[in-house]
Backbone as ProteinMPNN parsed JSONL, in Angstrom:
{"seq_chain_A": "MSEEPPPTRGILDTSTVILLGKLTDTTALPTEPLITAVTLSELSVGPLVANGESERVARQSQLQQAEADFEPLPFDASAARAFGRVAASLRRSGRKATARTYDAMIAATALANDLPVYTCNPTDFSGIDGLDVVAIPVPADPQ", "coords_chain_A": {"N_chain_A": [[-2.374, 67.164, 83.938], [-3.089, 65.86, 87.029], [-2.814, 62.887, 88.947], [-5.159, 61.611, 91.3], [-4.325, 60.98, 94.692], [-4.317, 57.694, 96.144], [-7.038, 56.621, 98.283], [-6.54, 56.937, 101.788], [-7.724, 55.368, 103.658], [-9.576, 52.344, 103.644], [-11.885, 49.654, 103.047], [-11.175, 46.28, 103.25], [-12.428, 43.569, 101.533], [-13.689, 40.238, 102.202], [-12.483, 38.384, 100.413], [-10.102, 39.661, 99.784], [-8.831, 39.855, 102.27], [-8.386, 37.147, 102.765], [-6.561, 36.57, 100.757], [-4.389, 38.192, 101.349], [-1.705, 37.48, 102.13], [-0.714, 36.492, 99.767], [-0.643, 38.486, 97.91], [1.211, 40.335, 95.62], [1.6, 42.964, 94.908], [1.272, 45.311, 97.001], [0.893, 47.984, 96.936], [-1.451, 48.752, 95.85], [-3.257, 48.646, 97.842], [-5.041, 50.287, 100.555], [-3.473, 52.718, 102.732], [-4.336, 52.591, 105.301], [-5.78, 49.886, 106.017], [-8.964, 48.446, 106.559], [-11.384, 46.239, 108.069], [-14.654, 44.72, 108.063], [-17.149, 43.797, 110.508], [-18.658, 41.901, 109.302], [-16.936, 40.59, 107.508], [-15.284, 39.376, 109.398], [-17.167, 37.651, 110.434], [-17.649, 35.992, 108.203], [-15.098, 34.826, 107.967], [-15.068, 33.413, 110.341], [-16.744, 31.293, 109.879], [-15.304, 29.639, 108.21], [-13.308, 27.707, 109.467], [-15.127, 25.968, 110.612], [-16.453, 24.685, 108.576], [-14.595, 23.429, 107.093], [-12.922, 21.096, 104.918], [-11.338, 18.672, 106.106], [-8.47, 18.335, 108.281], [-6.06, 19.873, 107.856], [-6.935, 21.968, 106.243], [-8.801, 23.102, 107.972], [-7.129, 24.003, 110.041], [-5.598, 25.903, 108.636], [-7.575, 27.764, 107.938], [-8.453, 28.526, 110.461], [-6.174, 29.762, 111.353], [-6.084, 31.974, 109.578], [-8.379, 33.348, 110.448], [-7.661, 33.954, 113.113], [-5.442, 35.588, 112.626], [-6.628, 37.762, 111.314], [-8.257, 38.68, 113.389], [-6.291, 39.506, 115.162], [-4.99, 41.516, 113.705], [-6.856, 43.484, 112.952], [-9.407, 45.813, 113.957], [-12.618, 45.371, 113.654], [-14.989, 47.237, 111.675], [-18.25, 47.96, 112.781], [-21.429, 46.441, 111.888], [-23.686, 48.558, 112.003], [-26.482, 50.705, 112.996], [-26.434, 52.731, 111.059], [-25.191, 51.398, 108.922], [-27.126, 49.455, 108.536], [-29.254, 50.991, 107.555], [-28.045, 51.862, 105.181], [-27.869, 49.428, 103.928], [-30.406, 48.995, 102.886], [-30.403, 50.738, 100.664], [-28.378, 49.506, 99.19], [-29.488, 46.96, 98.681], [-31.698, 47.738, 97.149], [-30.369, 48.879, 94.941], [-29.073, 46.603, 93.922], [-31.282, 45.051, 93.222], [-32.438, 46.686, 91.215], [-30.445, 46.403, 89.32], [-30.818, 43.868, 88.508], [-29.871, 41.853, 90.098], [-29.956, 39.653, 92.916], [-30.11, 40.599, 96.23], [-30.11, 38.815, 98.328], [-28.644, 36.665, 97.442], [-26.071, 37.515, 97.606], [-25.559, 38.297, 100.241], [-23.572, 38.697, 102.305], [-21.629, 40.213, 100.915], [-23.227, 42.405, 100.227], [-23.742, 43.449, 102.755], [-21.161, 44.164, 103.551], [-20.688, 46.117, 101.621], [-22.678, 47.95, 102.381], [-21.713, 48.735, 104.887], [-19.389, 49.993, 104.064], [-20.478, 52.122, 102.533], [-21.89, 53.464, 104.561], [-19.803, 54.417, 106.048], [-18.494, 55.989, 104.287], [-16.408, 54.928, 102.657], [-14.109, 53.317, 100.371], [-14.301, 50.013, 98.858], [-11.978, 47.471, 98.768], [-11.228, 44.86, 96.716], [-10.672, 41.496, 95.615], [-12.463, 40.365, 94.023], [-14.155, 42.063, 92.136], [-16.587, 41.922, 90.693], [-18.401, 40.948, 92.49], [-19.438, 43.156, 93.68], [-20.704, 44.62, 91.79], [-23.198, 46.74, 90.342], [-24.001, 48.191, 92.546], [-25.064, 51.168, 93.548], [-23.211, 54.16, 93.971], [-21.084, 53.05, 95.355], [-17.648, 52.904, 95.843], [-15.452, 50.917, 94.291], [-12.457, 49.184, 94.427], [-10.424, 47.336, 92.468], [-8.346, 44.665, 93.247], [-5.451, 43.256, 92.049], [-5.018, 39.801, 91.549], [-2.438, 37.558, 92.081], [-1.159, 35.154, 89.74], [-1.67, 31.678, 90.243], [0.994, 29.722, 91.044], [1.907, 26.756, 89.433]], "CA_chain_A": [[-3.414, 66.503, 84.707], [-2.476, 65.082, 88.1], [-3.609, 61.764, 89.451], [-5.529, 61.717, 92.699], [-3.689, 59.946, 95.5], [-5.287, 56.688, 96.588], [-7.566, 56.886, 99.621], [-5.688, 56.403, 102.839], [-8.506, 54.369, 104.388], [-10.465, 51.56, 102.799], [-12.33, 48.365, 103.575], [-10.794, 45.068, 102.529], [-13.484, 42.565, 101.639], [-13.208, 38.938, 102.683], [-11.572, 37.773, 99.438], [-8.807, 40.329, 99.886], [-8.227, 39.439, 103.541], [-7.927, 35.768, 102.593], [-5.412, 36.548, 99.837], [-3.378, 39.188, 101.72], [-0.36, 36.916, 102.13], [-0.3, 36.121, 98.411], [-0.605, 39.66, 97.046], [2.584, 40.758, 95.327], [1.631, 44.417, 94.788], [0.46, 45.862, 98.083], [0.713, 49.428, 96.74], [-2.841, 48.962, 95.46], [-4.067, 48.628, 99.064], [-5.026, 51.557, 101.285], [-2.455, 52.774, 103.784], [-5.022, 52.151, 106.523], [-6.79, 48.894, 105.658], [-9.964, 48.136, 107.569], [-12.327, 45.177, 107.728], [-15.952, 44.845, 108.721], [-17.569, 42.664, 111.338], [-19.199, 40.899, 108.379], [-15.794, 39.785, 107.066], [-14.902, 38.526, 110.525], [-18.187, 36.591, 110.485], [-17.364, 35.033, 107.121], [-13.883, 34.075, 108.312], [-15.394, 32.52, 111.458], [-17.406, 30.102, 109.339], [-14.308, 28.819, 107.514], [-12.812, 26.514, 110.165], [-16.236, 25.075, 110.97], [-16.939, 23.959, 107.401], [-13.418, 22.96, 106.346], [-12.836, 19.683, 104.537], [-10.066, 18.105, 106.529], [-7.773, 18.99, 109.38], [-5.103, 20.895, 107.422], [-7.718, 23.129, 105.795], [-9.373, 23.71, 109.176], [-6.042, 24.709, 110.719], [-5.253, 27.074, 107.83], [-8.655, 28.742, 108.058], [-8.423, 29.031, 111.832], [-5.032, 30.683, 111.385], [-6.522, 33.211, 108.91], [-9.314, 34.013, 111.347], [-6.92, 34.503, 114.242], [-4.608, 36.682, 112.127], [-7.523, 38.906, 111.092], [-8.657, 39.183, 114.713], [-5.13, 40.185, 115.747], [-4.56, 42.653, 112.887], [-7.898, 44.465, 112.657], [-10.565, 46.079, 114.806], [-13.609, 45.487, 112.579], [-16.076, 48.212, 111.697], [-19.495, 47.243, 113.066], [-22.634, 46.595, 111.071], [-24.507, 49.29, 112.957], [-27.742, 51.244, 112.477], [-26.141, 53.457, 109.821], [-24.967, 50.374, 107.894], [-28.418, 48.814, 108.274], [-29.99, 51.888, 106.658], [-27.366, 51.811, 103.879], [-28.175, 48.132, 103.323], [-31.612, 49.168, 102.081], [-29.98, 51.324, 99.386], [-27.605, 48.479, 98.477], [-30.433, 45.942, 98.202], [-32.478, 48.345, 96.066], [-29.456, 48.98, 93.788], [-28.89, 45.268, 93.366], [-32.55, 44.653, 92.581], [-32.556, 47.443, 89.966], [-29.471, 45.891, 88.345], [-31.181, 42.497, 88.165], [-29.221, 40.901, 90.997], [-30.662, 39.454, 94.174], [-29.29, 40.912, 97.402], [-30.019, 37.644, 99.195], [-27.612, 35.768, 96.923], [-24.776, 38.118, 97.941], [-25.849, 39.017, 101.479], [-22.349, 39.154, 102.984], [-21.056, 41.306, 100.12], [-24.121, 43.557, 100.352], [-23.535, 44.02, 104.091], [-19.852, 44.826, 103.509], [-20.904, 47.333, 100.836], [-23.464, 48.875, 103.202], [-20.807, 49.278, 105.897], [-18.513, 50.925, 103.348], [-21.252, 53.317, 102.219], [-22.208, 54.16, 105.811], [-18.572, 55.042, 106.537], [-17.945, 56.731, 103.159], [-15.117, 54.312, 102.36], [-14.095, 52.392, 99.236], [-14.083, 48.59, 99.117], [-10.865, 46.87, 98.03], [-11.641, 43.473, 96.549], [-10.105, 40.649, 94.563], [-13.629, 39.93, 93.244], [-14.97, 43.272, 91.952], [-17.936, 41.646, 90.186], [-19.276, 40.721, 93.644], [-19.99, 44.437, 94.109], [-21.258, 45.355, 90.651], [-24.6, 47.096, 90.444], [-24.295, 48.902, 93.795], [-24.94, 52.604, 93.303], [-22.469, 54.999, 94.9], [-19.987, 52.343, 96.026], [-16.341, 52.993, 95.201], [-14.84, 49.588, 94.336], [-11.09, 49.152, 93.928], [-10.043, 45.952, 92.149], [-6.994, 44.28, 93.65], [-5.009, 42.158, 91.179], [-4.659, 38.53, 92.198], [-1.338, 36.916, 91.363], [-1.427, 33.822, 89.196], [-1.31, 30.57, 91.12], [2.064, 28.929, 90.422], [1.56, 25.325, 89.452]], "C_chain_A": [[-2.749, 65.635, 85.769], [-3.417, 63.978, 88.544], [-3.942, 62.018, 90.912], [-4.792, 60.643, 93.482], [-4.726, 58.933, 95.951], [-5.805, 57.039, 97.979], [-6.652, 56.27, 100.674], [-6.388, 55.323, 103.643], [-9.401, 53.63, 103.415], [-10.759, 50.224, 103.438], [-11.847, 47.247, 102.664], [-11.953, 44.088, 102.663], [-12.854, 41.226, 102.004], [-12.226, 38.293, 101.711], [-10.17, 38.371, 99.546], [-8.095, 39.943, 101.175], [-7.648, 38.03, 103.403], [-6.652, 35.709, 101.758], [-4.28, 37.504, 100.224], [-1.947, 38.661, 101.637], [0.166, 36.565, 100.754], [-0.193, 37.318, 97.468], [0.834, 40.123, 96.859], [2.713, 42.273, 95.221], [0.708, 45.018, 95.838], [0.286, 47.371, 97.95], [-0.719, 49.748, 96.319], [-3.762, 49.028, 96.68], [-4.033, 49.995, 99.748], [-3.941, 51.543, 102.36], [-3.031, 52.391, 105.137], [-6.126, 51.172, 106.137], [-7.687, 48.588, 106.852], [-10.754, 46.917, 107.122], [-13.629, 45.448, 108.454], [-16.2, 43.629, 109.61], [-18.12, 41.545, 110.468], [-18.072, 40.005, 107.863], [-15.335, 38.864, 108.183], [-15.898, 37.38, 110.693], [-17.933, 35.531, 109.425], [-16.146, 34.181, 107.455], [-14.141, 33.09, 109.45], [-16.071, 31.24, 111.011], [-16.375, 29.116, 108.79], [-13.831, 27.578, 108.243], [-13.904, 25.492, 110.457], [-16.741, 24.243, 109.803], [-15.793, 23.392, 106.553], [-13.495, 21.468, 106.069], [-11.454, 19.176, 104.917], [-9.349, 18.976, 107.545], [-6.825, 20.095, 108.92], [-5.825, 22.148, 106.933], [-8.329, 23.849, 106.994], [-8.322, 24.542, 109.901], [-5.677, 25.987, 109.958], [-6.321, 28.163, 107.969], [-8.715, 29.343, 109.462], [-7.288, 30.041, 111.986], [-5.388, 32.024, 110.724], [-7.447, 34.023, 109.809], [-8.556, 34.686, 112.489], [-6.023, 35.665, 113.818], [-5.45, 37.93, 111.906], [-7.96, 39.518, 112.421], [-7.526, 39.961, 115.367], [-4.787, 41.485, 115.018], [-5.583, 43.781, 112.76], [-8.889, 44.602, 113.803], [-11.705, 46.328, 113.831], [-14.612, 46.628, 112.793], [-17.378, 47.464, 111.923], [-20.526, 47.403, 111.957], [-23.65, 47.216, 112.014], [-25.778, 49.829, 112.298], [-27.537, 52.001, 111.166], [-25.92, 52.486, 108.664], [-26.278, 49.673, 107.537], [-29.269, 49.678, 107.342], [-29.375, 51.872, 105.263], [-27.657, 50.499, 103.164], [-29.436, 48.213, 102.459], [-31.283, 49.74, 100.713], [-29.223, 50.301, 98.546], [-28.552, 47.441, 97.878], [-31.273, 46.48, 97.051], [-31.634, 48.481, 94.796], [-29.285, 47.631, 93.113], [-30.14, 44.801, 92.636], [-32.72, 45.371, 91.247], [-31.603, 46.923, 88.897], [-29.736, 44.432, 87.975], [-30.514, 41.439, 89.021], [-30.024, 40.804, 92.288], [-29.713, 39.712, 95.344], [-29.103, 39.681, 98.28], [-28.931, 36.678, 98.728], [-26.215, 36.249, 97.317], [-24.885, 38.869, 99.261], [-24.59, 39.527, 102.163], [-21.735, 40.338, 102.236], [-21.907, 42.563, 100.242], [-23.953, 44.226, 101.709], [-22.18, 44.715, 104.186], [-19.982, 46.143, 102.748], [-21.666, 48.375, 101.652], [-22.588, 49.516, 104.277], [-19.861, 50.292, 105.267], [-19.257, 52.226, 103.039], [-21.548, 54.137, 103.47], [-20.997, 54.911, 106.359], [-17.866, 55.851, 105.464], [-16.525, 56.255, 102.815], [-15.208, 53.441, 101.11], [-13.916, 50.953, 99.723], [-12.966, 48.109, 98.198], [-11.14, 45.379, 97.949], [-10.887, 42.776, 95.427], [-11.215, 40.131, 93.651], [-14.56, 41.125, 92.994], [-16.375, 43.004, 91.423], [-18.914, 41.354, 91.325], [-20.006, 41.998, 94.047], [-20.587, 45.244, 92.955], [-22.742, 45.613, 90.869], [-24.981, 47.822, 91.715], [-24.003, 50.382, 93.589], [-24.132, 53.294, 94.399], [-21.304, 54.333, 95.597], [-18.718, 52.463, 95.205], [-15.642, 51.645, 95.394], [-13.457, 49.66, 93.694], [-10.717, 47.688, 93.716], [-8.585, 45.725, 92.525], [-6.571, 43.11, 92.768], [-4.571, 40.946, 92.006], [-3.527, 37.891, 91.416], [-1.731, 35.532, 90.86], [-0.933, 32.761, 90.171], [-0.218, 29.752, 90.465], [1.75, 27.437, 90.536], [2.727, 24.475, 89.063]], "O_chain_A": [[-1.936, 64.77, 85.444], [-4.64, 64.12, 88.518], [-3.134, 62.561, 91.665], [-4.644, 59.518, 93.004], [-5.894, 59.279, 96.123], [-5.104, 57.677, 98.764], [-6.067, 55.207, 100.462], [-5.739, 54.465, 104.24], [-9.924, 54.22, 102.47], [-9.991, 49.724, 104.259], [-12.085, 47.268, 101.457], [-12.41, 43.808, 103.771], [-11.632, 41.107, 102.1], [-11.232, 37.711, 102.143], [-9.173, 37.661, 99.414], [-6.883, 39.726, 101.172], [-6.543, 37.76, 103.875], [-5.768, 34.894, 102.023], [-3.3, 37.613, 99.487], [-1.07, 39.349, 101.115], [1.369, 36.361, 100.585], [0.297, 37.179, 96.347], [1.578, 40.281, 97.827], [3.799, 42.818, 95.419], [-0.484, 45.21, 95.598], [-0.4, 47.982, 98.769], [-1.152, 50.896, 96.422], [-4.922, 49.424, 96.56], [-3.099, 50.77, 99.542], [-3.542, 50.481, 102.836], [-2.308, 51.923, 106.018], [-7.275, 51.572, 105.951], [-7.231, 48.487, 107.991], [-10.79, 46.596, 105.934], [-13.698, 46.295, 109.345], [-15.554, 42.59, 109.478], [-18.06, 40.375, 110.845], [-18.238, 38.787, 107.79], [-15.031, 37.696, 107.94], [-15.514, 36.267, 111.054], [-17.991, 34.333, 109.699], [-16.154, 32.967, 107.254], [-13.498, 32.043, 109.516], [-15.983, 30.217, 111.689], [-16.553, 27.903, 108.893], [-13.935, 26.481, 107.695], [-13.636, 24.293, 110.539], [-17.383, 23.213, 110.006], [-16.009, 22.933, 105.432], [-14.042, 20.689, 106.85], [-10.515, 19.251, 104.125], [-9.589, 20.179, 107.65], [-6.788, 21.158, 109.539], [-5.372, 23.264, 107.185], [-8.369, 25.079, 107.023], [-8.601, 25.663, 110.327], [-5.471, 27.035, 110.57], [-5.998, 29.344, 108.102], [-8.995, 30.531, 109.625], [-7.436, 31.052, 112.672], [-5.038, 33.084, 111.244], [-7.31, 35.241, 109.915], [-8.789, 35.857, 112.79], [-5.861, 36.626, 114.571], [-5.038, 39.032, 112.267], [-8.024, 40.74, 112.555], [-7.766, 40.959, 116.046], [-4.342, 42.448, 115.644], [-5.208, 44.922, 112.488], [-9.173, 43.644, 114.522], [-11.762, 47.4, 113.228], [-15.016, 46.934, 113.915], [-17.592, 46.42, 111.307], [-20.498, 48.368, 111.193], [-24.375, 46.52, 112.724], [-26.107, 49.451, 111.174], [-28.372, 51.922, 110.265], [-26.403, 52.717, 107.556], [-26.512, 49.338, 106.376], [-29.928, 49.158, 106.442], [-30.099, 51.869, 104.268], [-27.69, 50.455, 101.934], [-29.517, 47.565, 101.416], [-31.822, 49.282, 99.706], [-29.405, 50.236, 97.33], [-28.43, 47.087, 96.706], [-31.535, 45.764, 96.085], [-32.125, 48.226, 93.696], [-29.342, 47.525, 91.888], [-30.055, 44.221, 91.554], [-33.1, 44.751, 90.254], [-31.907, 46.989, 87.706], [-28.972, 43.829, 87.221], [-30.583, 40.251, 88.705], [-30.686, 41.758, 92.696], [-28.643, 39.11, 95.43], [-28.056, 39.519, 98.907], [-28.36, 35.951, 99.54], [-25.277, 35.453, 97.354], [-24.352, 39.972, 99.385], [-24.545, 40.69, 102.565], [-21.367, 41.342, 102.845], [-21.372, 43.666, 100.349], [-24.016, 45.452, 101.801], [-22.067, 45.753, 104.839], [-19.45, 47.167, 103.178], [-21.329, 49.558, 101.613], [-22.711, 50.711, 104.545], [-19.566, 51.328, 105.863], [-18.722, 53.313, 103.26], [-21.468, 55.365, 103.443], [-21.145, 55.919, 107.051], [-16.763, 56.35, 105.689], [-15.588, 57.045, 102.701], [-16.267, 52.885, 100.819], [-13.449, 50.707, 100.835], [-13.015, 48.322, 96.987], [-11.27, 44.707, 98.972], [-10.517, 43.389, 94.426], [-10.934, 39.525, 92.617], [-15.641, 41.192, 93.578], [-17.28, 43.797, 91.686], [-20.124, 41.496, 91.149], [-21.062, 41.942, 94.677], [-20.933, 46.413, 93.125], [-23.446, 44.818, 91.492], [-26.166, 48.056, 91.954], [-22.848, 50.793, 93.473], [-24.335, 53.052, 95.589], [-20.595, 54.986, 96.362], [-18.711, 52.16, 94.012], [-15.286, 51.276, 96.513], [-13.305, 50.135, 92.569], [-10.696, 46.899, 94.661], [-7.706, 46.506, 92.159], [-7.249, 42.084, 92.736], [-3.861, 41.061, 93.005], [-3.645, 37.701, 90.205], [-2.533, 34.834, 91.481], [0.09, 32.932, 90.834], [-0.461, 29.136, 89.426], [1.379, 26.938, 91.598], [2.614, 23.249, 89.026]]}, "name": "protein", "num_of_chains": 1, "seq": "MSEEPPPTRGILDTSTVILLGKLTDTTALPTEPLITAVTLSELSVGPLVANGESERVARQSQLQQAEADFEPLPFDASAARAFGRVAASLRRSGRKATARTYDAMIAATALANDLPVYTCNPTDFSGIDGLDVVAIPVPADPQ"}
């Protein structure tokens, strides 16, 4: 029995983009990582709501790095139609789409583009029918 090779393309959710510099095993990531416009939106909020100057600077740096490294996939008409399926899946599983709107929009973009989502928080995407979710291990925080 042979193992299937990992997909060459995949969407990194916001949690994964934020933790990219801390990941020790990047072999779990797709060879062509992509982000969505929704992730760029989430990252854009970070500097504006930061508690303190050093946190603001760090978040601004993350945003600028993502802007430099990725051309985000748009939340287009196809993603908007897929969002309806995502919201219905979440409702059937007892979760509210409104509570996880950003994640639901990232999932919809992934479904519209037939791509898996790579995430450090796989439970954020549970209950979404047809979505291929790849859990990315998060290294322990050295203290």
